[in-house]
Coordinates of C-alpha atoms in Angstrom, one line a residue:
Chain A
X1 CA 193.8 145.2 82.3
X2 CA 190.0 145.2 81.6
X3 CA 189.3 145.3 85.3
X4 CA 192.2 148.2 85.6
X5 CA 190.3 150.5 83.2
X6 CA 186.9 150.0 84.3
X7 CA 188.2 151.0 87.8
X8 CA 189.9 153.8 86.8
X9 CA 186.9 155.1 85.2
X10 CA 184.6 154.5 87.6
X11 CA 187.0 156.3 89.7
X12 CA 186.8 159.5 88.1
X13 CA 183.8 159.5 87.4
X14 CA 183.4 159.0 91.7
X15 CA 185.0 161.9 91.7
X16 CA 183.3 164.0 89.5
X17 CA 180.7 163.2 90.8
X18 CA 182.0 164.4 94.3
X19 CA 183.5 167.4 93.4
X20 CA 181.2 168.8 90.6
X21 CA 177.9 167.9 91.9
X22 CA 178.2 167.3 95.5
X23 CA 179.6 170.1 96.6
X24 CA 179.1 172.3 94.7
X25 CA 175.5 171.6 94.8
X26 CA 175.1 171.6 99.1
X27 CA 176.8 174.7 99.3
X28 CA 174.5 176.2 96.1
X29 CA 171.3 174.7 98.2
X30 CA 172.8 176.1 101.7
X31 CA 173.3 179.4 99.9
X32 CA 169.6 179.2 98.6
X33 CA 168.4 178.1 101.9
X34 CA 169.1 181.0 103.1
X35 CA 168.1 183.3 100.4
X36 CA 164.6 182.1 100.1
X37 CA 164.5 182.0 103.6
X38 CA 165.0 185.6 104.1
X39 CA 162.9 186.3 100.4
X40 CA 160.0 184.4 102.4
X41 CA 160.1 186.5 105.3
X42 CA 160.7 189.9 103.5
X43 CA 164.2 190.1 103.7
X44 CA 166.8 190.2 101.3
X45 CA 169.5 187.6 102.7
X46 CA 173.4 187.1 102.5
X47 CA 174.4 189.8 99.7
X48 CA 177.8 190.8 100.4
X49 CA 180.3 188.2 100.0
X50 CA 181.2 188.5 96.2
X51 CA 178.5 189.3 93.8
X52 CA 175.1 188.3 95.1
X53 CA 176.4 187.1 97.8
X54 CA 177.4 183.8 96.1
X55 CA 180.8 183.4 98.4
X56 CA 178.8 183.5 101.3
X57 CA 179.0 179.2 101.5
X58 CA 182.6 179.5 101.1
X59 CA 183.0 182.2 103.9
X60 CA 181.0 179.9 106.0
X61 CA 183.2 176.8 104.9
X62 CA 186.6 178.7 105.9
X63 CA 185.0 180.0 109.4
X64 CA 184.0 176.5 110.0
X65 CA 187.4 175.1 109.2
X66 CA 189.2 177.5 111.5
X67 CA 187.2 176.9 114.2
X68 CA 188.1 175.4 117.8
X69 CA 187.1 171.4 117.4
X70 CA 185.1 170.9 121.0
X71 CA 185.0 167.1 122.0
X72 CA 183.0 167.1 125.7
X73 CA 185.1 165.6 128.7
X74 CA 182.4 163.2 128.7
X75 CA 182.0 162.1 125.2
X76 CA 182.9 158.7 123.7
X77 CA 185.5 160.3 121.3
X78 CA 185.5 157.1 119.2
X79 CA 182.0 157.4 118.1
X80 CA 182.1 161.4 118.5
X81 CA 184.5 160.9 116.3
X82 CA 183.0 158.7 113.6
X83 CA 179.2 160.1 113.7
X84 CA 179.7 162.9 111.0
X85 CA 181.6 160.4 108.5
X86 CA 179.0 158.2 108.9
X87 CA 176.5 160.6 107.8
X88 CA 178.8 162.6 105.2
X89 CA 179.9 159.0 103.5
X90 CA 176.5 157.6 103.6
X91 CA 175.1 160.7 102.1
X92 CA 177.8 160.5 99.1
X93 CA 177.4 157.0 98.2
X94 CA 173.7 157.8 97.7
X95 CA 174.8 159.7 94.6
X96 CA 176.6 156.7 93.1
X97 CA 173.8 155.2 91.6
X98 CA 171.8 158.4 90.3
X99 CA 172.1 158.5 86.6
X100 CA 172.4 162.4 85.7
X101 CA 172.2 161.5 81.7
X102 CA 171.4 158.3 79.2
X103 CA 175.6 157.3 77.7
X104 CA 177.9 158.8 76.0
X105 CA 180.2 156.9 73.3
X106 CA 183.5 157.1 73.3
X107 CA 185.4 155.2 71.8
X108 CA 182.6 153.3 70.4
X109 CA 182.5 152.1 74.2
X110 CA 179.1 153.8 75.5
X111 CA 180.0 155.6 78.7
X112 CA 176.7 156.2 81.5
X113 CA 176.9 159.3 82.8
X114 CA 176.7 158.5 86.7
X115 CA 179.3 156.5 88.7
X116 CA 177.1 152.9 88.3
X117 CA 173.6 153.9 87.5
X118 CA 173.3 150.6 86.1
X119 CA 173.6 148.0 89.4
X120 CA 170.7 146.3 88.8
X121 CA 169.2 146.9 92.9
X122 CA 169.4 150.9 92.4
X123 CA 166.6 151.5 94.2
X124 CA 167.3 148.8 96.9
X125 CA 170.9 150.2 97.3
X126 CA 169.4 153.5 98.0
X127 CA 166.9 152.3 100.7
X128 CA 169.5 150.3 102.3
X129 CA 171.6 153.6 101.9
X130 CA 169.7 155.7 103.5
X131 CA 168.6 153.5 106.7
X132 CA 171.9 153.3 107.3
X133 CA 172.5 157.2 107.4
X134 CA 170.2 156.6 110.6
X135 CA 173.6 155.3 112.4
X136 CA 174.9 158.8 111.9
X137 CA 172.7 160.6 113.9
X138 CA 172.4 158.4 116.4
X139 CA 175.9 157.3 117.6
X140 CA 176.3 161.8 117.3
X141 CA 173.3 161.5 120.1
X142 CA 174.6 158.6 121.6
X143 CA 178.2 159.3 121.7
X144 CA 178.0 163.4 122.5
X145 CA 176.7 162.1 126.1
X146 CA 174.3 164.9 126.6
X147 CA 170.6 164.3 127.1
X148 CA 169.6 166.7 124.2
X149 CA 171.9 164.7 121.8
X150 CA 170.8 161.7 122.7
X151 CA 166.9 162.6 122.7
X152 CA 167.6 164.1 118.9
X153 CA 169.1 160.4 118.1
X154 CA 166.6 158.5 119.0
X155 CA 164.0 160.4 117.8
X156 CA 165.8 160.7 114.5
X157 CA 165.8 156.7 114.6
X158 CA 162.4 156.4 115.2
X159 CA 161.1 158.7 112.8
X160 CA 163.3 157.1 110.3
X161 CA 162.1 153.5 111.0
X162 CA 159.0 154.8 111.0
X163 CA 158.9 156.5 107.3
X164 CA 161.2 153.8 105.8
X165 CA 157.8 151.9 105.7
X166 CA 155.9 154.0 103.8
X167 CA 158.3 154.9 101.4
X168 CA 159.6 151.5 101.0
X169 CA 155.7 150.5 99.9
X170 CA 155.4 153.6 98.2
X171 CA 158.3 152.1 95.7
X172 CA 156.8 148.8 95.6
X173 CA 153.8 149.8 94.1
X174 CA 156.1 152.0 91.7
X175 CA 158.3 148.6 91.1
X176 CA 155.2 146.9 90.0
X177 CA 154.3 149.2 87.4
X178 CA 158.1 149.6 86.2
X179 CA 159.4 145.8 86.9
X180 CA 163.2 146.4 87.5
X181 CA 164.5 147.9 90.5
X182 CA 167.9 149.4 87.9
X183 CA 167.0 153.1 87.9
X184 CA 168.6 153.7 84.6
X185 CA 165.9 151.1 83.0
X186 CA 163.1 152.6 85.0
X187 CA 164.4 156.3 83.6
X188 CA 164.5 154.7 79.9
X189 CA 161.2 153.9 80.2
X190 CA 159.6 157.1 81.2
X191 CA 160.5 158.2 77.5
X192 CA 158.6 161.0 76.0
X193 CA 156.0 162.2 78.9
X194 CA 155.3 158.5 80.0
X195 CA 156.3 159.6 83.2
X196 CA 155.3 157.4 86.2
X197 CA 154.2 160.6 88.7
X198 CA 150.8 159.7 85.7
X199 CA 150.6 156.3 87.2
X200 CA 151.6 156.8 91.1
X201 CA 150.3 160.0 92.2
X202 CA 149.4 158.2 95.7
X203 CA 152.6 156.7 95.2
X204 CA 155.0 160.0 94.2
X205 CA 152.6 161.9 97.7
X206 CA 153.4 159.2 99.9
X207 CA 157.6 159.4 98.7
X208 CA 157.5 163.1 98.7
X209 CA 156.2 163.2 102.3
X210 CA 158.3 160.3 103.5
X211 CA 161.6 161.7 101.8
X212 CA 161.1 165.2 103.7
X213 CA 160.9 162.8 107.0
X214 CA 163.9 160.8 106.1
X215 CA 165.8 164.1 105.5
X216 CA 165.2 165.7 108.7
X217 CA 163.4 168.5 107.3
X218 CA 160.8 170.9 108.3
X219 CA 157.8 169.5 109.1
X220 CA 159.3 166.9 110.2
X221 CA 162.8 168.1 111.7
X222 CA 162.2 166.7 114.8
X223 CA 166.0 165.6 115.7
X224 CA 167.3 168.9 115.7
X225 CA 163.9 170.9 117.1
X226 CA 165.7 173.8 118.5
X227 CA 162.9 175.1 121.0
X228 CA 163.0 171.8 123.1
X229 CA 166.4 170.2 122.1
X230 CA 168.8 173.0 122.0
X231 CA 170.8 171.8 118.6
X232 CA 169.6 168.0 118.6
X233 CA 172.3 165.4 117.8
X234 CA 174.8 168.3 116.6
X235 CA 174.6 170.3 119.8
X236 CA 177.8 168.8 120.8
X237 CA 179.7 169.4 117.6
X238 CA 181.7 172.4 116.4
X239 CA 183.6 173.4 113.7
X240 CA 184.1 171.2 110.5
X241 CA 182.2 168.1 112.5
X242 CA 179.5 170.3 112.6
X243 CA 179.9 171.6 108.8
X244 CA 179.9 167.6 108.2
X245 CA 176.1 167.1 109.5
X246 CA 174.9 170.5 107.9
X247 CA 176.7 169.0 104.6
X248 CA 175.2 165.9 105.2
X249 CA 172.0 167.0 105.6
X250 CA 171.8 169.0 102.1
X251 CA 173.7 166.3 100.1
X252 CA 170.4 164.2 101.7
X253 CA 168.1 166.9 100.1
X254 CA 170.0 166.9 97.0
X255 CA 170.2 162.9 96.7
X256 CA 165.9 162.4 97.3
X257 CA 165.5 165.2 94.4
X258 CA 167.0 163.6 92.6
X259 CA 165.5 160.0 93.9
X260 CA 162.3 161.8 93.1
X261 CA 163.5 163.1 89.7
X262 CA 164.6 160.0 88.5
X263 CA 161.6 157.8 89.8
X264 CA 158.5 159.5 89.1
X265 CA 159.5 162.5 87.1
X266 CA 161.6 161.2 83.9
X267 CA 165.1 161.3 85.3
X268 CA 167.1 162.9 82.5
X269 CA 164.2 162.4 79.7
X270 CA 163.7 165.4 77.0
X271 CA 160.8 165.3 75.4
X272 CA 160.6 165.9 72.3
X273 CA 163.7 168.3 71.7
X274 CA 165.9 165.7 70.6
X275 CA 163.9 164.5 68.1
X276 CA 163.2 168.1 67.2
X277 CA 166.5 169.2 66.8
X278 CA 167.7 165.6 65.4
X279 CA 170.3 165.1 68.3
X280 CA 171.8 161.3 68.1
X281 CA 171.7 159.0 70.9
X282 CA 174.9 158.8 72.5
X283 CA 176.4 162.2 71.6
X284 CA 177.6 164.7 73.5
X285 CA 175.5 167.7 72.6
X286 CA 172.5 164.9 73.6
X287 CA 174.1 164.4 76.9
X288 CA 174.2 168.0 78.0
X289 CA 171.0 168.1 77.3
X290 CA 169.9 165.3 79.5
X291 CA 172.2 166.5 82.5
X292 CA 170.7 170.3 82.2
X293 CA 167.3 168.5 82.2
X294 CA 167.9 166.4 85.0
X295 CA 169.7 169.5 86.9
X296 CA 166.4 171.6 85.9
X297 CA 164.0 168.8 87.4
X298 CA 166.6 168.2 90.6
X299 CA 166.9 171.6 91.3
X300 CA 162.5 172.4 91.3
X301 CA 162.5 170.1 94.0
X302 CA 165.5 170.9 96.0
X303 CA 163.7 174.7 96.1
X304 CA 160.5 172.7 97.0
X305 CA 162.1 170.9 99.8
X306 CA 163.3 174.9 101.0
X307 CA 160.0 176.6 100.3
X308 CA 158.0 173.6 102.5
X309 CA 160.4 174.5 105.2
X310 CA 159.7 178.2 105.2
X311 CA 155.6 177.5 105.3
X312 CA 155.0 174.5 107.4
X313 CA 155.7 174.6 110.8
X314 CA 157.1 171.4 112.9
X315 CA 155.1 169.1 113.3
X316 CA 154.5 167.6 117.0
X317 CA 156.2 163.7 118.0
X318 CA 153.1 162.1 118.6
X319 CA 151.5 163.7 115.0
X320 CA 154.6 162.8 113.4
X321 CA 153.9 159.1 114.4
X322 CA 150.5 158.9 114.2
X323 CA 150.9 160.3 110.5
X324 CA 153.7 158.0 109.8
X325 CA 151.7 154.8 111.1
X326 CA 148.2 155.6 110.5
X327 CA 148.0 158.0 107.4
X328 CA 151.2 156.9 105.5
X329 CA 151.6 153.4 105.9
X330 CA 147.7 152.3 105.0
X331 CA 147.9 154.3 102.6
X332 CA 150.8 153.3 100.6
X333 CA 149.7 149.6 101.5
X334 CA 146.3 150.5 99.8
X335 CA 148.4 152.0 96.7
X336 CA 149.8 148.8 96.3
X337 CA 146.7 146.8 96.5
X338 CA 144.7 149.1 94.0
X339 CA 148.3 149.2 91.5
X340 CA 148.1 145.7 91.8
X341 CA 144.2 145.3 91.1
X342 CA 144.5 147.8 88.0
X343 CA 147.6 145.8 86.7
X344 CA 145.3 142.3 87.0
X345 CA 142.5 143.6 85.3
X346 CA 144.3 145.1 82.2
Chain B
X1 CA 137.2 169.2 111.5
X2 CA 135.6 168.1 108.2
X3 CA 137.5 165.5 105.6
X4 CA 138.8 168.5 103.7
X5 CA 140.4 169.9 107.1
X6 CA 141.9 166.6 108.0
X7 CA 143.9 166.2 105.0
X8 CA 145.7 169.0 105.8
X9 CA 147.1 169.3 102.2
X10 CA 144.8 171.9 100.8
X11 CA 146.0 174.1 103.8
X12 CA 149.5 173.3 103.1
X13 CA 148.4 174.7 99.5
X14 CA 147.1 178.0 100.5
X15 CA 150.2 178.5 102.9
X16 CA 152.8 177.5 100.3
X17 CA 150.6 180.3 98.2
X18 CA 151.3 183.0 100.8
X19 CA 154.7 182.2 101.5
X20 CA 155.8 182.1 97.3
X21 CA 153.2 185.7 97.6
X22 CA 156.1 186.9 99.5
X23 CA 159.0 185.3 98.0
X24 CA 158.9 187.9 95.2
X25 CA 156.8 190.9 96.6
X26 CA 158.5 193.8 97.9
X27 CA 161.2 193.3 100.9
X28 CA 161.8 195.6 104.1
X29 CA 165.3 195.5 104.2
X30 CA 167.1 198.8 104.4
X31 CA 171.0 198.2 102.8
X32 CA 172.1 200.4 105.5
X33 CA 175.3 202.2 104.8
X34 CA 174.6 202.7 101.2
X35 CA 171.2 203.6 102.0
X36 CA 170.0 205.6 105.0
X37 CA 167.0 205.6 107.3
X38 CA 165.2 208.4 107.7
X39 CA 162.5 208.2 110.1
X40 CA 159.7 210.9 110.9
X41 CA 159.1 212.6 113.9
X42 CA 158.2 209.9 116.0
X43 CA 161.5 209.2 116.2
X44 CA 163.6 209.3 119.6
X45 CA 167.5 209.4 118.8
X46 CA 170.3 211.8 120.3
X47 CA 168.6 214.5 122.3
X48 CA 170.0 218.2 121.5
X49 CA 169.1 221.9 122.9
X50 CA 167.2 223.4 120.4
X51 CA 168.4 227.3 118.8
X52 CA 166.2 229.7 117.8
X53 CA 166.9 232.6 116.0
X54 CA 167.1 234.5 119.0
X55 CA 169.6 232.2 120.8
X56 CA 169.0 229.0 122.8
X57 CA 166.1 228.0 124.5
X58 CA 167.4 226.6 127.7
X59 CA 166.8 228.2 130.7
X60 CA 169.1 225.7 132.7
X61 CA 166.3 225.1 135.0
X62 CA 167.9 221.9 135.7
X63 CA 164.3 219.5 135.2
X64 CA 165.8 217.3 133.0
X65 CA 168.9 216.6 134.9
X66 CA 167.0 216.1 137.7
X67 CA 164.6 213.6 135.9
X68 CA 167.1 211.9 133.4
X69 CA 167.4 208.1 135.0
X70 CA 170.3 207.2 134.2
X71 CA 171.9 210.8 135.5
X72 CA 173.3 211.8 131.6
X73 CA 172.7 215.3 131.9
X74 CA 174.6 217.8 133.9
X75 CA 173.8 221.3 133.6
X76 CA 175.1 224.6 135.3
X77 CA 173.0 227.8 135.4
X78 CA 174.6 231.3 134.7
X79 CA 173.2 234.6 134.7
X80 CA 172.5 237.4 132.3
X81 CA 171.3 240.7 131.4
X82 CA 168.6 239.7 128.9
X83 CA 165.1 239.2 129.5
X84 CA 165.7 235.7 129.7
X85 CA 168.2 236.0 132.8
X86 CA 169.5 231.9 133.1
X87 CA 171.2 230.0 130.5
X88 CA 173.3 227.1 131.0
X89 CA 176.6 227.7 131.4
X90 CA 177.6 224.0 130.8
X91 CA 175.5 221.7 129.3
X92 CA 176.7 218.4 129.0
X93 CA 174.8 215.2 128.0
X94 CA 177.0 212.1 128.4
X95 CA 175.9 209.7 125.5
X96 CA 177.5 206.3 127.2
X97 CA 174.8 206.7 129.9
X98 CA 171.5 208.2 128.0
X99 CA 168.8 205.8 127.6
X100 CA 167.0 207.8 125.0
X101 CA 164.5 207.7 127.0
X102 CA 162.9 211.0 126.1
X103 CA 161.8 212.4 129.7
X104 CA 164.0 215.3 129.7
X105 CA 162.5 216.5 126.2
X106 CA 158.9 215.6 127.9
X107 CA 159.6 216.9 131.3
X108 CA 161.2 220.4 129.9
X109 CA 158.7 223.7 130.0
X110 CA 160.2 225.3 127.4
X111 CA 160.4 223.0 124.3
X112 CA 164.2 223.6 125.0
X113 CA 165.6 219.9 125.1
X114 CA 164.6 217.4 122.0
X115 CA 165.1 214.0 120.6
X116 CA 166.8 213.9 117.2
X117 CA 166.8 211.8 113.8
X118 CA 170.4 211.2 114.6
X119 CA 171.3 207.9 115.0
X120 CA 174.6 207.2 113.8
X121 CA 176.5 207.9 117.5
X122 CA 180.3 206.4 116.9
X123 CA 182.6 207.8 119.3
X124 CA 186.5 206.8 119.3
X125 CA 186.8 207.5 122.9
X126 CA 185.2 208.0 126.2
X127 CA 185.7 211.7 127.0
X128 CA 184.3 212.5 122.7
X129 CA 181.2 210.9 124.1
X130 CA 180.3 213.3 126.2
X131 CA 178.5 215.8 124.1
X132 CA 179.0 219.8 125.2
X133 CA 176.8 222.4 124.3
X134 CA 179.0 223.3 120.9
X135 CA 177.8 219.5 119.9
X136 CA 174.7 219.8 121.6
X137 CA 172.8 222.9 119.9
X138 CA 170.8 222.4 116.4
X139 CA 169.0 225.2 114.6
X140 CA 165.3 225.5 115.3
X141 CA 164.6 224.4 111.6
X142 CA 166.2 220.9 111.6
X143 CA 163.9 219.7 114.5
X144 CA 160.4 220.8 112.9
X145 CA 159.3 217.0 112.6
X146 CA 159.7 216.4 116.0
X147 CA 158.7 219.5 117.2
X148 CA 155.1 218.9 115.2
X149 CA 154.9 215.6 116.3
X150 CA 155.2 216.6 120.0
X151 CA 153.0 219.5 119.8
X152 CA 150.1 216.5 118.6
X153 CA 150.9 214.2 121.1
X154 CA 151.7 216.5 124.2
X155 CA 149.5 216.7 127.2
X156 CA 149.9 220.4 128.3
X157 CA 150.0 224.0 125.9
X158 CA 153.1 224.1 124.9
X159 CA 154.9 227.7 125.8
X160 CA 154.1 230.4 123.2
X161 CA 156.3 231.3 121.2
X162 CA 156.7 234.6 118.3
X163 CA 156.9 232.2 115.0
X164 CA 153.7 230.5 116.0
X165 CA 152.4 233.7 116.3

């Protein structure tokens, strides 16, 4: 009976999660996207779908829907098939571990606000997450059996193998200093402004830059450069398959804000406010106000990730490499040796 | 390349400065049916005959259908009593085939043959496209901005004329 409710909740709280963050949030960063796109290069943007504009994702949604789904003669429809939800369920169950606030009690039960951001290997079930959104892109390559696809996959596989490393060191040396891989402990401690972007700035640079490779974006959106590989691994898709990727790829923006949020930037922490305004731990008004500040800090970055891609342009393959192997990697190797020098001597 | 230029982040600084610089400056967009273009004279659009005070100017010397590349223009003299003994019986300029080119208002000797501001050309069928003098002709005064601006950039005196006088 226990087990019953516990799954229950967790449940809804999956799909929360799902329904009012995930999408929601893509098609608010899509809609953005292209709003500061056209901002940036003195334009005004998508205005005319409802007011500001604002309908315009949905618009794109149902055009997307109703269009004709293309599967080439040639294709391996299995794996054409199966690339998007690859990349689209990967991308979700990123979210399931992000904890949005502390706990609300209800009850007298203390309910987390986030499907389970209290699995004790958060940050390794990310990792492991997002290597595996890899897979996505390149069966889409593999399986659209067209040369541009296929370069776009294996190029997305490389760069992604490649930046794992530095962002997997990057969070060792941030492990060290916090000691538990649970990312709701490592957001507890970051109480008042202890926040741990003061004790890893090497660390947080070398995360930021490897989280903008392992998202495909500009600078680094090599699998889908559009002046040598026509469309990359999605040139082959259409309609919703395509929606899927382009889903996919802004749930992946959304999920390492909020990576970056809750790692070096104090997750859901308010400073002083609550103590200010005498909230109580565990109620609701306390809550809201952790969620708003974890939306505030998720949403800087998201805008961050958009504003990078309208400045910076693409970088080349071989710079891409030689920055991932040469630049990134001793680098966040040296972070760790120097975290672990300053942790020995105090 | 010194150290500062290989990191490559100070750059990235100064160009995410420029970029956010424009993010909230000033935009170019026109919202175009709510609000309208106007451009100055420079401005090649629908070529029309121009009308003086004292009637049209055309003497249906036939220049620019003779010069118009893609053949748009047809024109039929006629005779009269005036002073000015030709004018153009017909004068048709069919708007599916101009180019907007501008070499029949450049090739004409007597300022008669202009480019307009217009630039909202919808037609609901073939035949309404092709524009007849009764669509053709525009007072004198509507045209001065392109009128000045050719007189500054022409190569040749243009004809005299008893305003300018």
């Amino acid at each position: 009976m226990e087990l019953l409710v516990d799954f229950l909740i967790g449940f809804l709280k999956a799909l929360i999660v799902l329904f009012l963050v995930i999408l929601p949030g893509a098609s608010g960063a899509v809609y953005f996207e292209r709003r500061i796109a056209a901002w940036i290069q003195m334009r005004i943007g998508p205005n005319r779908v409802g007011p500001y504009g604002l309908l315009q994702p949905i618009a794109d949604v149902i055009k997307l829907i109703f269009k004709e789904d293309i599967i080439p003669a040639a294709a391996d429809k299995r794996f054409h098939f199966l690339a998007p939800l690859i990349s689209i369920t990967i991308t979700v169950a990123v979210f399931a571990v992000i904890p949005f606030g502390h706990y609300v009690v209800i009850n007298g039960e203390p309910v987390y606000l986030g499907v389970a951001p209290n699995v004790h290997v958060g940050i390794l079930y990310v990792l492991a997450m997002t290597s595996m959104g890899v897979y996505g892109l390149t069966l889409a390559g593999w399986a659209s059996n067209n040369k541009y696809s296929l370069l776009g996959g294996l190029r997305s596989s490389a760069q992604m193998i490649s930046y794992e490393l530095a962002m997997g060191l990057s969070i060792v040396a941030l492990l060290m200093v916090t000691g538990t891989p649970n990312l709701m402990e490592i957001v507890e401690q970051q109480a008042g402004w202890r926040w741990n972007v003061l004790y890893q700035p090497l660390g947080f640079l070398i995360f930021l830059v490897a989280s903008f490779a392992e998202t495909n974006r500009t600078p680094f959106d090599l699998p889908e450069a559009e002046p040598e590989l026509v469309g990359g691994y999605h040139t082959e898709y259409t309609g919703m398959k395509f929606g899927m990727f382009f889903l996919a790829e802004y749930g992946n923006v959304i999920a390492a804000s909020a990576m970056m949020t809750a790692l070096f930037f104090g997750g859901w922490q308010v400073p002083f406010l609550p103590e200010l305004l005498g909230l109580q731990e565990g109620s609701v008004a306390l809550a809201l106000l952790q969620v708003a500040s974890f939306t505030i800090k998720v949403a800087i970055f998201v805008f961050f990730f958009i504003w990078v891609r309208w400045t910076v342009p693409r970088f080349r393959y071989d710079q891409l490499m030689r920055l991932g192997w040469k630049v990134l990697f001793p680098l966040s190797l040296a972070n760790v040796l120097i975290t672990g020098l300053v942790m020995l001597i105090n | 390349m010194t150290f500062w230029e290989k990191l490559y982040l100070p750059e990235i600084a100064r160009g995410l400065g420029i970029t956010f610089k424009m993010l909230i400056g000033p935009k170019m967009t026109i919202q175009y049916p709510e609000e309208k273009y106007h451009p100055g004279g420079y401005y090649r659009g629908r070529p029309v005959l121009v009308l003086d005070e004292d009637g049209e100017r055309c003497v249906a010397c036939g220049l620019c259908s003779r010069v118009c590349p893609p053949l748009a223009i047809e024109v039929r003299a006629g005779e009269t009593d005036r002073e000015k003994e030709r004018y153009p019986v017909k004068f048709e300029i069919n708007m599916l085939r101009c180019i907007f080119c501008g070499l029949c208002e450049e090739v004409c000797p007597e300022e008669a043959i202009v480019m307009s501001k217009d630039l909202e050309m919808v037609f609901e069928n073939r035949e309404s496209a092709i524009l007849g003098k009764e669509k053709l002709l525009v007072p004198v005064a509507q045209l001065q901005d392109r009128l000045e601006y050719l007189r500054m950039h022409q190569y040749y005196e243009p004809p005299a004329r008893a305003q300018d006088a």
